């Protein structure tokens, strides 16, 4: 399954509060809020949300690579059910991340 979102490396914008941009096209991927909030630790949570979002393309690629490796693996029979569950879970996660 192919990722159809904005390509390129995503990173937290250096001059904007918890804003994720695409390096490739200087395009805002996500704005995780503003610095003015009354919630305790809200600013840190926004930064962590932005960090996770910025790593999404790399996480998806790693998940797809892991799934490809599992397909190539010749595992003992006692692991077949476990691997089958992993295949299903990974495939479902990739599908959820790449299809609207």
mmCIF file of N, CA and C in Angstrom:
data_model
loop_
_atom_site.group_PDB
_atom_site.id
_atom_site.type_symbol
_atom_site.label_atom_id
_atom_site.label_comp_id
_atom_site.label_asym_id
_atom_site.label_seq_id
_atom_site.Cartn_x
_atom_site.Cartn_y
_atom_site.Cartn_z
ATOM 1 N N UNK A 1 0.827 -1.172 0.000
ATOM 2 C CA UNK A 1 0.000 0.000 0.000
ATOM 3 C C UNK A 1 0.876 1.243 0.000
ATOM 4 N N UNK A 2 0.548 2.136 -0.861
ATOM 5 C CA UNK A 2 1.363 3.322 -1.059
ATOM 6 C C UNK A 2 0.852 4.492 -0.221
ATOM 7 N N UNK A 3 1.782 5.225 0.364
ATOM 8 C CA UNK A 3 1.444 6.426 1.112
ATOM 9 C C UNK A 3 1.110 7.531 0.124
ATOM 10 N N UNK A 4 -0.077 8.121 0.264
ATOM 11 C CA UNK A 4 -0.539 9.121 -0.692
ATOM 12 C C UNK A 4 -0.525 10.534 -0.112
ATOM 13 N N UNK A 5 0.030 10.689 1.072
ATOM 14 C CA UNK A 5 0.107 12.012 1.700
ATOM 15 C C UNK A 5 1.292 12.794 1.171
ATOM 16 N N UNK A 6 1.618 13.873 1.839
ATOM 17 C CA UNK A 6 2.737 14.716 1.444
ATOM 18 C C UNK A 6 4.041 13.962 1.653
ATOM 19 N N UNK A 7 4.818 13.849 0.590
ATOM 20 C CA UNK A 7 6.058 13.083 0.676
ATOM 21 C C UNK A 7 7.170 13.937 1.270
ATOM 22 N N UNK A 8 8.290 13.309 1.458
ATOM 23 C CA UNK A 8 9.449 14.008 2.010
ATOM 24 C C UNK A 8 9.509 13.868 3.517
ATOM 25 N N UNK A 9 10.625 14.281 4.072
ATOM 26 C CA UNK A 9 10.805 14.212 5.521
ATOM 27 C C UNK A 9 9.932 15.276 6.180
ATOM 28 N N UNK A 10 9.270 14.910 7.259
ATOM 29 C CA UNK A 10 8.479 15.855 8.040
ATOM 30 C C UNK A 10 9.302 16.231 9.273
ATOM 31 N N UNK A 11 9.199 17.463 9.691
ATOM 32 C CA UNK A 11 9.912 17.879 10.895
ATOM 33 C C UNK A 11 9.111 18.951 11.624
ATOM 34 N N UNK A 12 9.449 19.132 12.886
ATOM 35 C CA UNK A 12 8.817 20.186 13.666
ATOM 36 C C UNK A 12 9.432 21.500 13.223
ATOM 37 N N UNK A 13 8.592 22.454 12.876
ATOM 38 C CA UNK A 13 9.067 23.752 12.393
ATOM 39 C C UNK A 13 9.817 24.456 13.511
ATOM 40 N N UNK A 14 10.972 24.966 13.194
ATOM 41 C CA UNK A 14 11.843 25.584 14.203
ATOM 42 C C UNK A 14 11.298 26.893 14.760
ATOM 43 N N UNK A 15 10.460 27.591 13.990
ATOM 44 C CA UNK A 15 10.015 28.913 14.407
ATOM 45 C C UNK A 15 8.520 28.991 14.713
ATOM 46 N N UNK A 16 7.849 27.857 14.697
ATOM 47 C CA UNK A 16 6.419 27.854 14.996
ATOM 48 C C UNK A 16 6.161 26.853 16.110
ATOM 49 N N UNK A 17 5.208 27.153 16.949
ATOM 50 C CA UNK A 17 4.923 26.299 18.098
ATOM 51 C C UNK A 17 4.228 25.010 17.667
ATOM 52 N N UNK A 18 4.880 23.886 17.869
ATOM 53 C CA UNK A 18 4.309 22.562 17.623
ATOM 54 C C UNK A 18 3.634 22.463 16.251
ATOM 55 N N UNK A 19 4.341 22.911 15.235
ATOM 56 C CA UNK A 19 3.841 22.870 13.865
ATOM 57 C C UNK A 19 4.740 21.928 13.069
ATOM 58 N N UNK A 20 4.145 20.988 12.361
ATOM 59 C CA UNK A 20 4.893 20.006 11.582
ATOM 60 C C UNK A 20 4.840 20.411 10.112
ATOM 61 N N UNK A 21 6.016 20.437 9.475
ATOM 62 C CA UNK A 21 6.087 20.817 8.062
ATOM 63 C C UNK A 21 6.756 19.708 7.255
ATOM 64 N N UNK A 22 6.562 19.775 5.948
ATOM 65 C CA UNK A 22 7.280 18.893 5.030
ATOM 66 C C UNK A 22 8.503 19.646 4.543
ATOM 67 N N UNK A 23 9.671 19.044 4.717
ATOM 68 C CA UNK A 23 10.916 19.643 4.241
ATOM 69 C C UNK A 23 10.882 19.832 2.732
ATOM 70 N N UNK A 24 10.282 18.862 2.053
ATOM 71 C CA UNK A 24 10.302 18.832 0.596
ATOM 72 C C UNK A 24 9.538 19.993 -0.034
ATOM 73 N N UNK A 25 8.394 20.343 0.511
ATOM 74 C CA UNK A 25 7.554 21.362 -0.118
ATOM 75 C C UNK A 25 7.236 22.544 0.795
ATOM 76 N N UNK A 26 7.868 22.620 1.967
ATOM 77 C CA UNK A 26 7.594 23.683 2.951
ATOM 78 C C UNK A 26 6.098 23.852 3.174
ATOM 79 N N UNK A 27 5.439 22.761 3.404
ATOM 80 C CA UNK A 27 3.984 22.710 3.549
ATOM 81 C C UNK A 27 3.637 22.283 4.960
ATOM 82 N N UNK A 28 2.689 22.952 5.604
ATOM 83 C CA UNK A 28 2.278 22.593 6.967
ATOM 84 C C UNK A 28 1.511 21.278 6.926
ATOM 85 N N UNK A 29 1.982 20.293 7.651
ATOM 86 C CA UNK A 29 1.338 18.989 7.758
ATOM 87 C C UNK A 29 0.328 19.011 8.894
ATOM 88 N N UNK A 30 0.730 19.579 10.026
ATOM 89 C CA UNK A 30 -0.149 19.619 11.192
ATOM 90 C C UNK A 30 0.225 20.783 12.084
ATOM 91 N N UNK A 31 -0.783 21.415 12.634
ATOM 92 C CA UNK A 31 -0.581 22.451 13.635
ATOM 93 C C UNK A 31 -1.200 21.909 14.913
ATOM 94 N N UNK A 32 -0.373 21.650 15.888
ATOM 95 C CA UNK A 32 -0.840 20.989 17.105
ATOM 96 C C UNK A 32 -1.315 21.965 18.169
ATOM 97 N N UNK A 33 -1.663 23.172 17.794
ATOM 98 C CA UNK A 33 -2.233 24.113 18.744
ATOM 99 C C UNK A 33 -1.362 25.323 18.965
ATOM 100 N N UNK A 34 -1.798 26.157 19.856
ATOM 101 C CA UNK A 34 -1.063 27.382 20.158
ATOM 102 C C UNK A 34 -0.461 27.292 21.553
ATOM 103 N N UNK A 35 0.408 28.209 21.843
ATOM 104 C CA UNK A 35 1.094 28.200 23.140
ATOM 105 C C UNK A 35 0.196 28.693 24.267
ATOM 106 N N UNK A 36 -0.904 29.340 23.931
ATOM 107 C CA UNK A 36 -1.766 29.877 24.989
ATOM 108 C C UNK A 36 -2.831 28.855 25.376
ATOM 109 N N UNK A 37 -2.615 28.240 26.504
ATOM 110 C CA UNK A 37 -3.561 27.243 26.994
ATOM 111 C C UNK A 37 -3.506 27.198 28.513
ATOM 112 N N UNK A 38 -4.625 26.892 29.123
ATOM 113 C CA UNK A 38 -4.681 26.820 30.576
ATOM 114 C C UNK A 38 -4.466 25.406 31.114
ATOM 115 N N UNK A 39 -4.397 24.419 30.228
ATOM 116 C CA UNK A 39 -4.250 23.040 30.671
ATOM 117 C C UNK A 39 -2.820 22.780 31.141
ATOM 118 N N UNK A 40 -2.710 22.011 32.210
ATOM 119 C CA UNK A 40 -1.405 21.664 32.755
ATOM 120 C C UNK A 40 -0.645 20.795 31.761
ATOM 121 N N UNK A 41 0.607 21.115 31.508
ATOM 122 C CA UNK A 41 1.494 20.383 30.603
ATOM 123 C C UNK A 41 0.989 20.332 29.164
ATOM 124 N N UNK A 42 0.057 21.205 28.798
ATOM 125 C CA UNK A 42 -0.522 21.158 27.455
ATOM 126 C C UNK A 42 0.529 21.466 26.393
ATOM 127 N N UNK A 43 1.411 22.410 26.683
ATOM 128 C CA UNK A 43 2.454 22.774 25.726
ATOM 129 C C UNK A 43 3.354 21.579 25.437
ATOM 130 N N UNK A 44 3.767 20.854 26.485
ATOM 131 C CA UNK A 44 4.597 19.667 26.281
ATOM 132 C C UNK A 44 3.847 18.606 25.485
ATOM 133 N N UNK A 45 2.572 18.409 25.776
ATOM 134 C CA UNK A 45 1.795 17.411 25.045
ATOM 135 C C UNK A 45 1.709 17.768 23.568
ATOM 136 N N UNK A 46 1.540 19.050 23.266
ATOM 137 C CA UNK A 46 1.498 19.487 21.873
ATOM 138 C C UNK A 46 2.822 19.199 21.174
ATOM 139 N N UNK A 47 3.916 19.448 21.868
ATOM 140 C CA UNK A 47 5.235 19.178 21.286
ATOM 141 C C UNK A 47 5.427 17.685 21.040
ATOM 142 N N UNK A 48 4.983 16.851 21.985
ATOM 143 C CA UNK A 48 5.105 15.402 21.800
ATOM 144 C C UNK A 48 4.184 14.911 20.671
ATOM 145 N N UNK A 49 2.989 15.497 20.571
ATOM 146 C CA UNK A 49 2.096 15.152 19.453
ATOM 147 C C UNK A 49 2.747 15.521 18.124
ATOM 148 N N UNK A 50 3.344 16.711 18.065
ATOM 149 C CA UNK A 50 4.020 17.152 16.846
ATOM 150 C C UNK A 50 5.196 16.235 16.517
ATOM 151 N N UNK A 51 5.930 15.816 17.533
ATOM 152 C CA UNK A 51 7.055 14.908 17.318
ATOM 153 C C UNK A 51 6.572 13.585 16.726
ATOM 154 N N UNK A 52 5.518 13.021 17.287
ATOM 155 C CA UNK A 52 4.974 11.765 16.772
ATOM 156 C C UNK A 52 4.492 11.918 15.328
ATOM 157 N N UNK A 53 3.781 13.002 15.051
ATOM 158 C CA UNK A 53 3.301 13.252 13.690
ATOM 159 C C UNK A 53 4.475 13.395 12.728
ATOM 160 N N UNK A 54 5.542 14.074 13.167
ATOM 161 C CA UNK A 54 6.694 14.286 12.286
ATOM 162 C C UNK A 54 7.381 12.973 11.926
ATOM 163 N N UNK A 55 7.230 11.955 12.754
ATOM 164 C CA UNK A 55 7.862 10.656 12.511
ATOM 165 C C UNK A 55 6.944 9.670 11.785
ATOM 166 N N UNK A 56 5.710 10.075 11.496
ATOM 167 C CA UNK A 56 4.731 9.170 10.873
ATOM 168 C C UNK A 56 5.220 8.524 9.577
ATOM 169 N N UNK A 57 5.788 9.279 8.629
ATOM 170 C CA UNK A 57 6.243 8.615 7.399
ATOM 171 C C UNK A 57 7.319 7.561 7.661
ATOM 172 N N UNK A 58 8.240 7.853 8.573
ATOM 173 C CA UNK A 58 9.300 6.899 8.898
ATOM 174 C C UNK A 58 8.731 5.673 9.628
ATOM 175 N N UNK A 59 7.763 5.880 10.511
ATOM 176 C CA UNK A 59 7.135 4.769 11.209
ATOM 177 C C UNK A 59 6.383 3.867 10.235
ATOM 178 N N UNK A 60 5.677 4.474 9.289
ATOM 179 C CA UNK A 60 4.955 3.700 8.284
ATOM 180 C C UNK A 60 5.928 2.892 7.432
ATOM 181 N N UNK A 61 7.017 3.522 7.015
ATOM 182 C CA UNK A 61 8.019 2.822 6.217
ATOM 183 C C UNK A 61 8.636 1.658 6.991
ATOM 184 N N UNK A 62 8.923 1.869 8.275
ATOM 185 C CA UNK A 62 9.487 0.803 9.108
ATOM 186 C C UNK A 62 8.498 -0.353 9.260
ATOM 187 N N UNK A 63 7.237 -0.032 9.431
ATOM 188 C CA UNK A 63 6.210 -1.065 9.559
ATOM 189 C C UNK A 63 6.089 -1.864 8.264
ATOM 190 N N UNK A 64 6.117 -1.173 7.126
ATOM 191 C CA UNK A 64 6.052 -1.866 5.840
ATOM 192 C C UNK A 64 7.282 -2.750 5.633
ATOM 193 N N UNK A 65 8.458 -2.279 6.024
ATOM 194 C CA UNK A 65 9.687 -3.073 5.907
ATOM 195 C C UNK A 65 9.632 -4.312 6.796
ATOM 196 N N UNK A 66 9.139 -4.143 8.017
ATOM 197 C CA UNK A 66 9.010 -5.276 8.929
ATOM 198 C C UNK A 66 8.052 -6.317 8.359
ATOM 199 N N UNK A 67 6.958 -5.870 7.780
ATOM 200 C CA UNK A 67 5.999 -6.789 7.177
ATOM 201 C C UNK A 67 6.634 -7.528 6.005
ATOM 202 N N UNK A 68 7.391 -6.821 5.179
ATOM 203 C CA UNK A 68 8.090 -7.460 4.054
ATOM 204 C C UNK A 68 9.051 -8.531 4.557
ATOM 205 N N UNK A 69 9.792 -8.246 5.626
ATOM 206 C CA UNK A 69 10.714 -9.229 6.195
ATOM 207 C C UNK A 69 9.972 -10.451 6.737
ATOM 208 N N UNK A 70 8.837 -10.221 7.376
ATOM 209 C CA UNK A 70 8.052 -11.342 7.895
ATOM 210 C C UNK A 70 7.554 -12.246 6.764
ATOM 211 N N UNK A 71 7.180 -11.649 5.642
ATOM 212 C CA UNK A 71 6.737 -12.444 4.494
ATOM 213 C C UNK A 71 7.852 -13.341 3.969
ATOM 214 N N UNK A 72 9.093 -12.891 4.075
ATOM 215 C CA UNK A 72 10.230 -13.645 3.568
ATOM 216 C C UNK A 72 10.732 -14.695 4.557
ATOM 217 N N UNK A 73 10.334 -14.574 5.790
ATOM 218 C CA UNK A 73 10.841 -15.434 6.865
ATOM 219 C C UNK A 73 10.220 -16.831 6.804
ATOM 220 N N UNK A 74 11.066 -17.818 6.912
ATOM 221 C CA UNK A 74 10.582 -19.198 7.041
ATOM 222 C C UNK A 74 10.634 -19.541 8.532
ATOM 223 N N UNK A 75 9.473 -19.516 9.158
ATOM 224 C CA UNK A 75 9.439 -19.701 10.602
ATOM 225 C C UNK A 75 8.994 -21.119 10.956
ATOM 226 N N UNK A 76 9.350 -21.573 12.160
ATOM 227 C CA UNK A 76 8.891 -22.892 12.628
ATOM 228 C C UNK A 76 7.372 -22.936 12.719
ATOM 229 N N UNK A 77 6.803 -24.121 12.577
ATOM 230 C CA UNK A 77 5.347 -24.279 12.578
ATOM 231 C C UNK A 77 4.683 -23.714 13.830
ATOM 232 N N UNK A 78 5.342 -23.810 14.971
ATOM 233 C CA UNK A 78 4.728 -23.311 16.209
ATOM 234 C C UNK A 78 4.568 -21.791 16.215
ATOM 235 N N UNK A 79 5.251 -21.105 15.331
ATOM 236 C CA UNK A 79 5.127 -19.654 15.250
ATOM 237 C C UNK A 79 4.145 -19.196 14.180
ATOM 238 N N UNK A 80 3.619 -20.119 13.379
ATOM 239 C CA UNK A 80 2.740 -19.740 12.274
ATOM 240 C C UNK A 80 1.542 -18.919 12.742
ATOM 241 N N UNK A 81 0.883 -19.328 13.815
ATOM 242 C CA UNK A 81 -0.291 -18.595 14.303
ATOM 243 C C UNK A 81 0.106 -17.207 14.799
ATOM 244 N N UNK A 82 1.213 -17.128 15.520
ATOM 245 C CA UNK A 82 1.692 -15.835 16.013
ATOM 246 C C UNK A 82 2.016 -14.911 14.847
ATOM 247 N N UNK A 83 2.745 -15.422 13.858
ATOM 248 C CA UNK A 83 3.087 -14.618 12.692
ATOM 249 C C UNK A 83 1.842 -14.238 11.908
ATOM 250 N N UNK A 84 0.879 -15.131 11.824
ATOM 251 C CA UNK A 84 -0.372 -14.820 11.119
ATOM 252 C C UNK A 84 -1.066 -13.629 11.776
ATOM 253 N N UNK A 85 -1.073 -13.598 13.109
ATOM 254 C CA UNK A 85 -1.668 -12.471 13.831
ATOM 255 C C UNK A 85 -0.894 -11.174 13.567
ATOM 256 N N UNK A 86 0.429 -11.277 13.523
ATOM 257 C CA UNK A 86 1.255 -10.098 13.241
ATOM 258 C C UNK A 86 0.965 -9.591 11.831
ATOM 259 N N UNK A 87 0.891 -10.507 10.853
ATOM 260 C CA UNK A 87 0.577 -10.116 9.474
ATOM 261 C C UNK A 87 -0.737 -9.354 9.411
ATOM 262 N N UNK A 88 -1.748 -9.906 10.062
ATOM 263 C CA UNK A 88 -3.071 -9.274 10.047
ATOM 264 C C UNK A 88 -3.013 -7.893 10.693
ATOM 265 N N UNK A 89 -2.388 -7.808 11.868
ATOM 266 C CA UNK A 89 -2.295 -6.524 12.574
ATOM 267 C C UNK A 89 -1.521 -5.488 11.763
ATOM 268 N N UNK A 90 -0.365 -5.879 11.225
ATOM 269 C CA UNK A 90 0.442 -4.949 10.433
ATOM 270 C C UNK A 90 -0.305 -4.510 9.181
ATOM 271 N N UNK A 91 -0.911 -5.469 8.484
ATOM 272 C CA UNK A 91 -1.667 -5.126 7.275
ATOM 273 C C UNK A 91 -2.804 -4.162 7.594
ATOM 274 N N UNK A 92 -3.518 -4.425 8.679
ATOM 275 C CA UNK A 92 -4.626 -3.537 9.064
ATOM 276 C C UNK A 92 -4.131 -2.133 9.409
ATOM 277 N N UNK A 93 -3.024 -2.045 10.158
ATOM 278 C CA UNK A 93 -2.467 -0.731 10.509
ATOM 279 C C UNK A 93 -2.027 0.035 9.270
ATOM 280 N N UNK A 94 -1.359 -0.642 8.356
ATOM 281 C CA UNK A 94 -0.910 0.005 7.129
ATOM 282 C C UNK A 94 -2.103 0.466 6.311
ATOM 283 N N UNK A 95 -3.127 -0.382 6.215
ATOM 284 C CA UNK A 95 -4.331 -0.017 5.470
ATOM 285 C C UNK A 95 -5.002 1.210 6.101
ATOM 286 N N UNK A 96 -5.137 1.219 7.426
ATOM 287 C CA UNK A 96 -5.742 2.352 8.123
ATOM 288 C C UNK A 96 -4.929 3.635 7.939
ATOM 289 N N UNK A 97 -3.620 3.504 7.806
ATOM 290 C CA UNK A 97 -2.766 4.678 7.664
ATOM 291 C C UNK A 97 -2.672 5.184 6.227
ATOM 292 N N UNK A 98 -3.080 4.368 5.261
ATOM 293 C CA UNK A 98 -2.883 4.757 3.867
ATOM 294 C C UNK A 98 -4.178 4.910 3.077
ATOM 295 N N UNK A 99 -5.307 4.534 3.653
ATOM 296 C CA UNK A 99 -6.578 4.641 2.942
ATOM 297 C C UNK A 99 -7.533 5.529 3.706
ATOM 298 N N UNK A 100 -8.269 6.357 2.982
ATOM 299 C CA UNK A 100 -9.272 7.231 3.621
ATOM 300 C C UNK A 100 -10.562 6.489 3.818
#
